[in-house]
XYZ file of C-alpha atoms in Angstrom:
160
model
C 0.078 0.151 0.029
C 1.348 3.751 -0.446
C 3.093 5.334 2.623
C 4.442 1.764 3.857
C 7.851 2.639 2.687
C 7.863 5.077 5.644
C 7.784 2.129 8.171
C 10.860 0.826 9.189
C 11.778 -2.743 9.639
C 12.439 -2.475 13.646
C 8.937 -0.478 13.635
C 7.303 -3.363 11.484
C 8.563 -5.281 13.764
C 7.251 -4.075 17.210
C 4.120 -4.543 15.123
C 4.273 -7.960 14.890
C 5.339 -8.397 18.277
C 2.505 -6.409 19.519
C 0.175 -8.895 17.535
C 2.108 -12.412 18.272
C 3.568 -12.693 15.089
C 6.833 -13.821 14.068
C 9.305 -10.806 13.386
C 11.832 -12.810 10.921
C 12.172 -11.444 7.655
C 12.419 -8.845 4.723
C 10.741 -5.934 5.269
C 8.218 -6.496 2.097
C 7.701 -10.217 3.974
C 7.108 -8.370 7.433
C 4.836 -6.148 5.447
C 2.372 -8.534 3.911
C 2.541 -10.795 7.603
C 0.917 -7.640 9.076
C -1.514 -7.362 5.935
C -2.695 -11.065 6.149
C -2.875 -10.454 9.791
C -4.769 -7.326 9.675
C -5.800 -6.425 6.075
C -7.718 -3.259 6.263
C -3.994 -1.695 7.781
C -5.546 -0.689 10.795
C -1.949 -1.201 12.209
C -0.690 1.714 10.435
C -2.815 4.491 12.099
C -1.990 3.157 15.603
C 2.024 4.538 16.060
C 2.300 6.796 18.763
C 4.716 9.824 18.595
C 8.028 8.139 19.281
C 7.140 5.175 16.829
C 6.142 7.918 13.917
C 9.463 9.542 14.555
C 11.396 6.634 14.062
C 9.532 5.642 11.186
C 10.800 9.017 9.404
C 13.948 8.389 10.769
C 14.422 4.669 9.205
C 12.975 5.289 6.048
C 16.269 5.668 4.566
C 18.328 2.325 5.989
C 18.122 -0.584 3.780
C 16.341 -3.755 4.603
C 19.669 -5.358 5.788
C 20.960 -2.755 8.159
C 17.690 -2.842 9.692
C 17.188 -6.094 9.856
C 20.714 -6.563 11.337
C 20.250 -4.294 14.006
C 16.900 -5.958 15.213
C 18.829 -8.706 15.741
C 21.681 -7.429 17.389
C 19.406 -5.357 19.834
C 17.424 -8.635 20.398
C 20.692 -10.652 20.712
C 21.779 -7.715 23.424
C 18.771 -7.996 25.585
C 18.596 -11.300 25.829
C 22.817 -11.425 26.975
C 22.020 -8.845 29.316
C 18.785 -10.962 30.655
C 20.577 -14.252 31.064
C 24.160 -12.701 31.976
C 24.708 -13.188 35.662
C 26.405 -11.166 38.166
C 30.190 -10.461 38.954
C 28.952 -11.935 42.373
C 27.118 -14.419 41.166
C 29.536 -15.758 38.666
C 32.262 -15.322 41.814
C 30.520 -17.926 43.638
C 29.699 -20.659 40.768
C 33.671 -20.573 40.575
C 33.931 -21.508 44.014
C 31.248 -23.870 44.312
C 32.561 -25.227 41.589
C 36.194 -25.535 43.329
C 34.698 -27.290 46.222
C 33.034 -29.880 44.308
C 36.149 -30.752 42.357
C 38.263 -30.778 46.053
C 35.931 -32.642 47.552
C 36.082 -35.435 44.325
C 39.494 -35.283 45.267
C 39.395 -36.047 48.682
C 37.261 -38.516 48.110
C 39.542 -40.351 45.828
C 42.439 -40.016 48.292
C 40.420 -41.453 50.678
C 39.644 -44.869 48.690
C 43.105 -45.268 47.679
C 44.355 -44.964 51.444
C 42.045 -47.839 52.362
C 42.653 -49.373 49.710
C 46.814 -49.192 50.861
C 46.214 -50.392 54.211
C 43.546 -53.167 53.033
C 47.040 -54.107 51.151
C 49.123 -53.440 54.388
C 46.971 -55.668 56.900
C 47.129 -58.725 54.210
C 49.620 -61.336 55.821
C 52.985 -61.675 53.980
C 52.154 -64.760 52.879
C 49.769 -63.897 50.191
C 52.285 -61.379 48.647
C 54.486 -64.323 47.546
C 54.586 -64.172 44.010
C 53.348 -66.751 41.834
C 55.932 -67.257 40.010
C 58.296 -68.304 42.912
C 55.209 -71.476 43.412
C 54.663 -72.135 39.918
C 58.217 -73.327 40.415
C 58.457 -74.824 43.251
C 54.746 -76.905 41.513
C 56.342 -77.729 38.855
C 59.671 -78.951 40.271
C 57.842 -81.231 42.616
C 56.081 -82.796 39.534
C 59.767 -83.289 37.982
C 61.464 -86.441 39.450
C 65.228 -85.505 39.718
C 67.571 -85.873 37.344
C 69.750 -88.430 38.422
C 72.642 -87.996 35.703
C 72.550 -90.800 33.836
C 73.142 -90.711 29.898
C 70.171 -92.129 28.416
C 68.193 -90.676 31.301
C 68.110 -86.614 30.045
C 65.620 -86.719 27.256
C 63.065 -88.681 29.516
C 63.424 -85.691 32.078
C 63.206 -83.569 29.663
C 60.129 -83.874 28.235
C 58.370 -84.731 31.496
C 59.581 -81.253 32.227
C 58.306 -79.642 28.935
C 55.274 -81.812 28.530
């Protein structure tokens, strides 16, 4: 419609936001969305003094500039709303450090308990398995008497 070019993208987005409609797209898409929702165009006549001055000043900006400014402003508002204060950040860091310290102490305590349990065991449990295996095999094999023809038999008994 004639006269729609005087509205800036920012003002169009505000109008869409007021009516609960999506605010993304180019200026032409925003206008089409507003007219689809309100075919009579009554949204054009509900501007206050601040929006009217905004509309005339914003008429010279391009669609891309207005869109980028609007998305930047939206991002800044979202960042400011979700950013914790400095004292909250410090408290969160301290809490995280305390959690890590607690976990570290729990691991150290578990290692100390395992070491104490190992030290309480009797010395017989600490004998290496290799020594036991050698003694067991030696007990099963006959003693080598040193005769000429008996070495190969003794060797077969040991290996197999």
